[in-house]
Amino acid sequence: MTYLAKPTLHHPSLPKNALGYTRRDYEGRVSTLCAGCGHDSISAAIVQACWELDVEPHRVAKLSGIGCSSKTTDYFLGHSHGFNSVHGRMPSVLTGANLANRTLLYLGVSGDGDSASIGLGQFAHAMRRGVDMTYIVENNGVYGLTKGQFSATADRGSKSKRGVPNEDAAMDLAVLALQLGATYVARGFSGDKAQLVPLIQGAIRHRGAALVDVVSPCVAFNNHPGSTRSYDYVREHNEAANRIEFVPKRDEITADYEPGAVTEIVQHDGSLLRLRKLDVDFDPRDRIAAMNSVLEHASRGELLTGLLYVDPEAGDLHDRLGTTAVPLNALDETALCPGRAALERINASLR
Ligand SMILES: Cc1ncc(C[n+]2csc(CCOP(=O)(O)OP(=O)(O)O)c2C)c(N)n1
Ligand code: SF4
Ligand SMILES: [Mg+2]
């Protein structure tokens, strides 16, 4: 089954955002994933996040690799630009597209196999270069599409459906992204939409490399007792670092909190990340502390979720390269061909 049409008629009373669009306008085709797959919940969170942010669908470029997770770009934002690339190669395609046209909003969707195995090098360089993107990893600890082999993010000792333990050490993409210089790093759970939607919104409004690592159980191959990526295990071992509320620039700030109970971080576009402290004492502006905290929780078998790190002042690859703000396809002839004298100056400077 490769294509299913969704009815396009909307009920007239469906709520609309500031652009006059309903949530349905941000959906894609009917999902062909297994019923109960965590990835579908992430697609729903992306739809909700973009609808609430009044994102113009035609200003979004969604890119992915290969895997059940990478298929999901077909199931949301049906009116946006889409590119389903080769396994593990989404980051370089996204980087190229972003360099050619920075006016779009870049949404990279990948899996743990796609990003932590074959695409690890690509993942690493996109993070360290600060490509302006929201990079979502739909992390189930297995290669779902190819029938459940352990991926590089599977915990050591976690058991496969047939009871075979994983002997290899686990890779933590959030810790890796922190080490590599990503400037917005969050971890969510597909079963907690209330936490996931603002985490995605904060990433969309962040300038720079933003990773949202989402634990997303695979009901077909990794949802059994002995797995550390099953719904039951994650619910029991999920410890939230903070509760995040995303406040767009246009919204009036109404709620009052006790001093010290909430950390407020203003992003470059004026949007506000309001982080309510929970039991864990956690400062999301301390990169090293974030890495330590994630690893400490992991050593106890716990999964730290929430906004782990943000640098609201971060720049991106364009700032460092000094590239033109005009999309390359909109540059006119005089900009593209400045003439013989300019060429001679460049050549002379290189002699
Ligand atoms: C170059 C290449 N190597 C291997 C494959 C086979 N393959 C397809 S998807 C996949 C793993 C997908 O795992 P993940 O990214 O975790 O996605 P999931 O299906 O779990 O969401 C593999 C190994 C491929 N398509 N292309
Ligand atoms: S195999 Fe796993 S990851 Fe793929 S659609 Fe089914 S539940 Fe989701
Ligand atoms: Mg996977």
Coordinates of C-alpha atoms and ligand atoms in Angstrom, one line a residue:
M1 CA 0.0 0.0 0.0
T2 CA 1.8 3.1 -1.1
Y3 CA -0.9 5.8 -1.3
L4 CA -4.1 6.5 0.5
A5 CA -6.1 9.7 -0.1
K6 CA -7.5 11.6 2.9
P7 CA -10.8 13.3 2.6
T8 CA -10.1 17.0 2.0
L9 CA -13.3 18.5 3.3
H10 CA -13.1 20.2 6.7
H11 CA -15.8 20.7 9.2
P12 CA -16.5 24.5 9.0
S13 CA -16.3 24.9 12.8
L14 CA -12.7 23.6 13.0
P15 CA -10.5 26.2 14.8
K16 CA -8.2 28.2 12.6
N17 CA -4.8 29.8 13.2
A18 CA -3.7 33.3 12.4
L19 CA -3.2 32.4 8.8
G20 CA -6.7 30.9 8.5
Y21 CA -5.6 27.3 8.4
T22 CA -7.0 24.4 10.3
R23 CA -4.8 21.7 11.8
R24 CA -5.9 19.5 8.9
D25 CA -4.1 21.8 6.5
Y26 CA -0.8 20.8 8.2
E27 CA -1.4 17.0 7.8
G28 CA -0.1 14.8 5.1
R29 CA -1.2 11.5 3.6
V30 CA -2.6 8.7 5.7
S31 CA 0.2 6.9 7.6
T32 CA 1.1 3.4 6.5
L33 CA 3.1 2.7 9.7
C34 CA 2.0 0.0 12.2
A35 CA -0.9 1.0 14.4
G36 CA 0.6 2.3 17.7
C37 CA 4.0 3.2 16.2
G38 CA 5.5 6.1 18.2
H39 CA 6.5 7.8 15.0
D40 CA 2.9 8.6 14.2
S41 CA 2.6 10.5 17.5
I42 CA 5.6 12.5 16.5
S43 CA 4.0 13.4 13.2
A44 CA 1.0 14.6 15.1
A45 CA 3.2 16.7 17.4
I46 CA 4.9 18.3 14.4
V47 CA 1.4 19.1 12.9
Q48 CA 0.3 20.7 16.2
A49 CA 3.6 22.6 16.6
C50 CA 3.5 24.1 13.1
W51 CA -0.3 24.9 13.3
E52 CA 0.1 26.7 16.6
L53 CA 3.2 28.6 15.4
D54 CA 1.3 29.8 12.3
V55 CA 4.1 28.4 10.1
E56 CA 3.4 28.9 6.4
P57 CA 3.5 25.4 5.0
H58 CA 5.1 26.5 1.7
R59 CA 8.0 28.1 3.7
V60 CA 9.0 24.6 5.1
A61 CA 11.4 22.2 3.6
K62 CA 11.1 18.7 5.2
L63 CA 14.0 16.3 4.5
S64 CA 14.6 12.7 5.6
G65 CA 16.8 9.6 5.0
I66 CA 15.5 6.0 4.9
G67 CA 13.6 4.1 7.5
C68 CA 10.0 4.0 9.0
S69 CA 10.9 7.3 10.7
S70 CA 12.1 8.8 7.4
K71 CA 8.9 7.8 5.7
T72 CA 6.9 10.0 8.1
T73 CA 7.7 13.3 6.2
D74 CA 4.9 12.1 3.8
Y75 CA 2.4 12.0 6.7
F76 CA 2.6 15.7 7.8
L77 CA 2.9 19.1 6.1
G78 CA 1.5 17.9 2.8
H79 CA 1.8 21.4 1.3
S80 CA 5.5 21.8 2.1
H81 CA 8.6 21.0 0.1
G82 CA 9.8 17.5 0.7
F83 CA 13.0 15.5 -0.1
N84 CA 13.4 11.8 0.9
S85 CA 17.1 11.3 0.5
V86 CA 19.4 8.3 0.7
H87 CA 20.0 6.3 4.0
G88 CA 22.0 8.5 6.4
R89 CA 22.5 11.3 3.9
M90 CA 19.7 13.7 5.0
P91 CA 22.1 16.1 6.8
S92 CA 24.2 16.9 3.8
V93 CA 21.2 17.4 1.5
L94 CA 19.7 19.6 4.1
T95 CA 22.9 21.6 4.5
G96 CA 23.1 22.1 0.8
A97 CA 19.5 23.2 0.5
N98 CA 19.9 25.6 3.5
L99 CA 23.0 27.2 2.0
A100 CA 21.2 27.8 -1.3
N101 CA 18.1 29.2 0.3
R102 CA 18.1 30.3 4.0
T103 CA 14.6 31.8 3.8
L104 CA 12.9 28.4 4.3
L105 CA 12.4 26.6 7.6
Y106 CA 14.4 23.3 7.6
L107 CA 13.0 20.3 9.2
G108 CA 15.2 17.1 9.1
V109 CA 13.5 13.9 10.2
S110 CA 15.6 10.8 10.8
G111 CA 15.9 7.5 12.7
D112 CA 18.4 6.2 15.1
G113 CA 19.7 3.8 12.5
D114 CA 19.7 6.6 9.9
S115 CA 21.6 9.1 12.2
A116 CA 23.6 6.9 14.6
S117 CA 24.7 4.2 12.3
I118 CA 25.2 4.8 8.5
G119 CA 24.7 8.6 8.9
L120 CA 26.8 9.3 12.0
G121 CA 29.4 11.3 10.2
Q122 CA 26.7 13.4 8.4
F123 CA 24.9 13.9 11.7
A124 CA 28.1 15.0 13.4
H125 CA 29.1 17.6 10.8
A126 CA 25.7 19.1 10.5
M127 CA 25.7 19.6 14.3
R128 CA 29.2 21.0 14.6
R129 CA 28.7 23.4 11.7
G130 CA 25.6 24.9 13.2
V131 CA 23.3 24.4 10.3
D132 CA 20.1 26.2 11.0
M133 CA 17.6 23.4 11.3
T134 CA 15.3 21.4 13.5
Y135 CA 16.7 17.9 13.4
I136 CA 14.2 15.3 14.8
V137 CA 15.5 11.8 15.5
E138 CA 12.6 9.3 16.0
N139 CA 14.6 7.0 18.3
N140 CA 13.3 3.4 18.8
G141 CA 16.6 1.6 19.4
V142 CA 16.1 -0.6 16.3
Y143 CA 16.1 -0.6 12.6
G144 CA 12.3 -0.9 12.3
L145 CA 12.0 -0.9 8.5
T146 CA 14.4 -3.8 8.1
K147 CA 12.7 -5.8 10.9
G148 CA 14.2 -5.0 14.2
Q149 CA 18.0 -5.3 14.3
F150 CA 19.6 -3.4 17.3
S151 CA 20.7 0.1 16.3
A152 CA 23.6 2.0 17.8
T153 CA 21.3 3.7 20.4
A154 CA 20.1 0.4 21.9
D155 CA 21.1 0.1 25.6
R156 CA 23.7 -2.5 26.4
G157 CA 21.8 -5.4 28.0
S158 CA 18.5 -4.5 26.4
K159 CA 16.9 -7.7 25.0
S160 CA 15.6 -8.2 21.4
K161 CA 12.2 -9.7 20.9
R162 CA 13.8 -13.2 20.7
G163 CA 15.5 -12.6 24.1
V164 CA 19.0 -12.0 22.7
P165 CA 20.9 -9.2 24.7
N166 CA 22.6 -6.3 23.0
E167 CA 26.3 -6.5 23.9
D168 CA 27.4 -3.2 22.5
A169 CA 27.6 0.1 24.2
A170 CA 24.8 2.6 23.5
M171 CA 25.3 5.9 21.7
D172 CA 23.4 8.8 23.1
L173 CA 22.7 11.3 20.3
A174 CA 21.7 14.1 22.7
V175 CA 25.1 13.8 24.5
L176 CA 26.9 13.6 21.2
A177 CA 25.1 16.7 19.9
L178 CA 26.0 18.6 23.0
Q179 CA 29.7 17.5 22.6
L180 CA 29.6 18.5 18.9
G181 CA 28.3 22.1 19.6
A182 CA 24.6 21.9 18.8
T183 CA 22.9 25.0 20.3
Y184 CA 19.5 23.6 21.2
V185 CA 19.3 20.0 22.5
A186 CA 16.1 18.4 23.8
R187 CA 14.8 14.9 24.5
G188 CA 11.2 14.0 24.3
F189 CA 9.0 10.9 24.4
S190 CA 6.4 10.2 21.6
G191 CA 4.0 9.2 24.4
D192 CA 4.2 12.7 26.0
K193 CA 2.7 15.2 23.5
A194 CA 2.3 17.9 26.1
Q195 CA 6.1 18.0 26.5
L196 CA 7.0 17.3 22.9
V197 CA 5.0 20.0 21.1
P198 CA 6.8 23.0 22.9
L199 CA 10.1 21.2 22.6
I200 CA 9.6 21.2 18.8
Q201 CA 8.3 24.7 18.7
G202 CA 11.4 26.0 20.6
A203 CA 13.6 24.1 18.1
I204 CA 11.8 25.6 15.1
R205 CA 12.2 29.1 16.5
H206 CA 15.9 28.5 17.5
R207 CA 18.6 29.8 15.1
G208 CA 21.3 27.2 14.8
A209 CA 21.5 23.5 15.0
A210 CA 18.6 22.1 17.1
L211 CA 18.3 18.4 17.9
V212 CA 15.1 16.9 19.3
D213 CA 15.8 13.3 20.1
V214 CA 12.5 11.6 20.6
V215 CA 12.2 8.2 22.2
S216 CA 9.6 6.5 19.9
P217 CA 8.7 2.9 20.7
C218 CA 8.5 0.4 17.8
V219 CA 5.5 -1.7 18.6
A220 CA 6.5 -4.4 16.0
F221 CA 10.1 -5.1 17.1
N222 CA 11.0 -3.3 20.4
N223 CA 8.0 -3.1 22.8
H224 CA 8.5 -6.3 24.8
P225 CA 9.6 -6.9 28.4
G226 CA 13.5 -6.6 28.5
S227 CA 13.5 -3.8 26.0
T228 CA 14.5 -0.3 27.3
R229 CA 12.6 1.4 24.5
S230 CA 9.2 0.0 25.2
Y231 CA 6.3 2.2 26.2
D232 CA 6.2 0.6 29.7
Y233 CA 9.9 1.0 30.3
V234 CA 10.1 4.6 29.1
R235 CA 7.0 5.6 31.2
E236 CA 8.6 4.0 34.3
H237 CA 12.1 5.5 33.8
N238 CA 11.3 8.9 32.3
E239 CA 12.6 11.7 34.4
A240 CA 11.8 15.2 33.1
A241 CA 14.5 17.9 33.7
N242 CA 12.0 20.6 33.3
R243 CA 8.5 21.4 32.0
I244 CA 8.7 23.7 29.0
E245 CA 6.2 26.2 27.9
F246 CA 6.7 27.9 24.5
V247 CA 5.4 31.5 24.3
P248 CA 5.5 33.0 20.8
K249 CA 6.6 36.7 20.5
R250 CA 3.1 37.8 19.7
D251 CA 1.5 36.3 22.8
E252 CA 1.0 38.4 26.0
I253 CA 2.7 36.9 29.0
T254 CA 0.0 36.5 31.6
A255 CA 1.0 33.8 34.2
D256 CA 3.0 34.8 37.3
Y257 CA 5.4 32.4 39.0
E258 CA 7.2 32.3 42.3
P259 CA 10.7 33.7 41.9
G260 CA 13.1 30.9 41.2
A261 CA 10.4 28.5 40.1
V262 CA 10.7 29.3 36.5
T263 CA 13.6 30.0 34.1
E264 CA 12.8 32.3 31.2
I265 CA 14.9 32.3 28.1
V266 CA 14.3 34.7 25.2
Q267 CA 15.3 33.4 21.8
H268 CA 16.6 35.6 19.0
D269 CA 13.2 36.1 17.4
G270 CA 11.7 37.3 20.7
S271 CA 9.9 34.0 21.5
L272 CA 10.1 32.9 25.1
L273 CA 11.1 29.5 26.5
R274 CA 9.6 29.2 30.0
L275 CA 11.1 26.3 31.9
R276 CA 9.4 25.2 35.1
K277 CA 11.9 23.6 37.5
L278 CA 11.1 20.0 38.6
D279 CA 12.9 17.9 41.2
V280 CA 16.1 17.7 39.1
D281 CA 18.2 20.8 39.7
F282 CA 19.1 21.7 36.2
D283 CA 20.4 24.7 34.3
P284 CA 19.7 24.4 30.6
R285 CA 22.4 27.0 29.7
D286 CA 25.2 24.8 31.0
R287 CA 26.4 22.4 28.3
I288 CA 28.8 20.4 30.4
A289 CA 26.3 20.0 33.3
A290 CA 23.7 18.8 30.7
M291 CA 26.0 16.1 29.4
N292 CA 26.8 15.0 32.9
S293 CA 23.2 14.9 34.0
V294 CA 22.1 12.9 31.0
L295 CA 24.9 10.4 31.5
E296 CA 24.3 10.2 35.3
H297 CA 20.6 9.4 34.7
A298 CA 21.5 6.8 32.0
S299 CA 23.9 5.1 34.5
R300 CA 20.8 4.6 36.7
G301 CA 18.7 3.3 33.8
E302 CA 16.8 6.5 33.7
L303 CA 16.0 8.7 30.7
L304 CA 16.3 12.4 31.2
T305 CA 13.8 14.3 29.0
G306 CA 13.0 18.0 28.5
L307 CA 15.1 20.9 27.2
L308 CA 18.6 19.8 28.0
Y309 CA 20.5 22.8 26.6
V310 CA 20.0 26.0 24.8
D311 CA 22.2 28.9 23.7
P312 CA 19.7 31.6 22.8
E313 CA 22.4 33.8 21.3
A314 CA 23.7 31.1 18.9
G315 CA 24.5 32.0 15.3
D316 CA 24.5 29.6 12.4
L317 CA 26.6 28.4 9.4
H318 CA 25.5 31.4 7.3
D319 CA 26.9 33.9 9.9
R320 CA 30.2 32.1 9.9
L321 CA 30.5 31.9 6.1
G322 CA 29.1 35.4 5.5
T323 CA 26.8 34.1 2.8
T324 CA 24.2 36.2 0.9
A325 CA 20.8 36.4 2.5
V326 CA 19.2 36.2 -1.0
P327 CA 18.3 32.7 -2.2
L328 CA 20.8 31.7 -4.9
N329 CA 18.0 31.2 -7.4
A330 CA 16.9 34.8 -6.9
L331 CA 20.3 36.4 -7.5
D332 CA 20.3 38.4 -10.7
E333 CA 23.0 38.5 -13.3
T334 CA 24.9 41.4 -11.9
A335 CA 25.2 39.7 -8.5
L336 CA 26.2 36.4 -10.1
C337 CA 28.7 37.8 -12.6
P338 CA 30.3 41.0 -11.1
G339 CA 32.5 41.4 -14.2
R340 CA 36.1 41.0 -15.4
A341 CA 37.5 43.7 -13.0
A342 CA 36.2 41.8 -9.9
L343 CA 37.6 38.5 -11.2
E344 CA 41.0 40.1 -11.8
R345 CA 40.9 41.5 -8.2
I346 CA 40.1 38.0 -6.8
N347 CA 42.8 36.3 -8.9
A348 CA 45.4 39.0 -7.9
S349 CA 44.5 38.4 -4.2
L350 CA 45.3 34.7 -4.6
R351 CA 48.7 35.2 -6.2
Ligands
LIG1 C1 22.7 2.5 1.9 C2 21.6 1.6 2.6 N1 22.0 0.7 3.5 C3 21.1 0.0 4.1 C4 19.8 0.2 3.8 C5 18.7 -0.7 4.5 N2 18.0 0.0 5.5 C6 16.9 0.7 5.2 S1 16.2 1.4 6.6 C7 17.4 0.9 7.6 C8 17.5 1.2 9.0 C9 16.4 2.1 9.5 O1 16.5 2.3 10.9 P1 16.1 3.7 11.5 O2 16.8 4.8 10.9 O3 16.3 3.5 13.0 O4 14.6 3.8 11.2 P2 13.3 3.1 11.8 O5 12.8 2.2 10.7 O6 13.6 2.4 13.0 O7 12.3 4.2 12.0 C10 18.4 0.1 6.9 C11 19.6 -0.5 7.5 C12 19.4 1.1 2.9 N3 18.1 1.4 2.6 N4 20.4 1.8 2.2
SF4_2 S1 8.2 -1.5 12.2 FE1 8.3 -0.4 14.1 S2 9.1 1.6 13.5 FE2 8.3 0.6 11.6 S3 6.2 1.3 11.5 FE3 6.1 -0.6 12.6 S4 6.2 0.0 14.7 FE4 6.9 1.8 13.5
MG3 MG 15.0 3.1 14.5

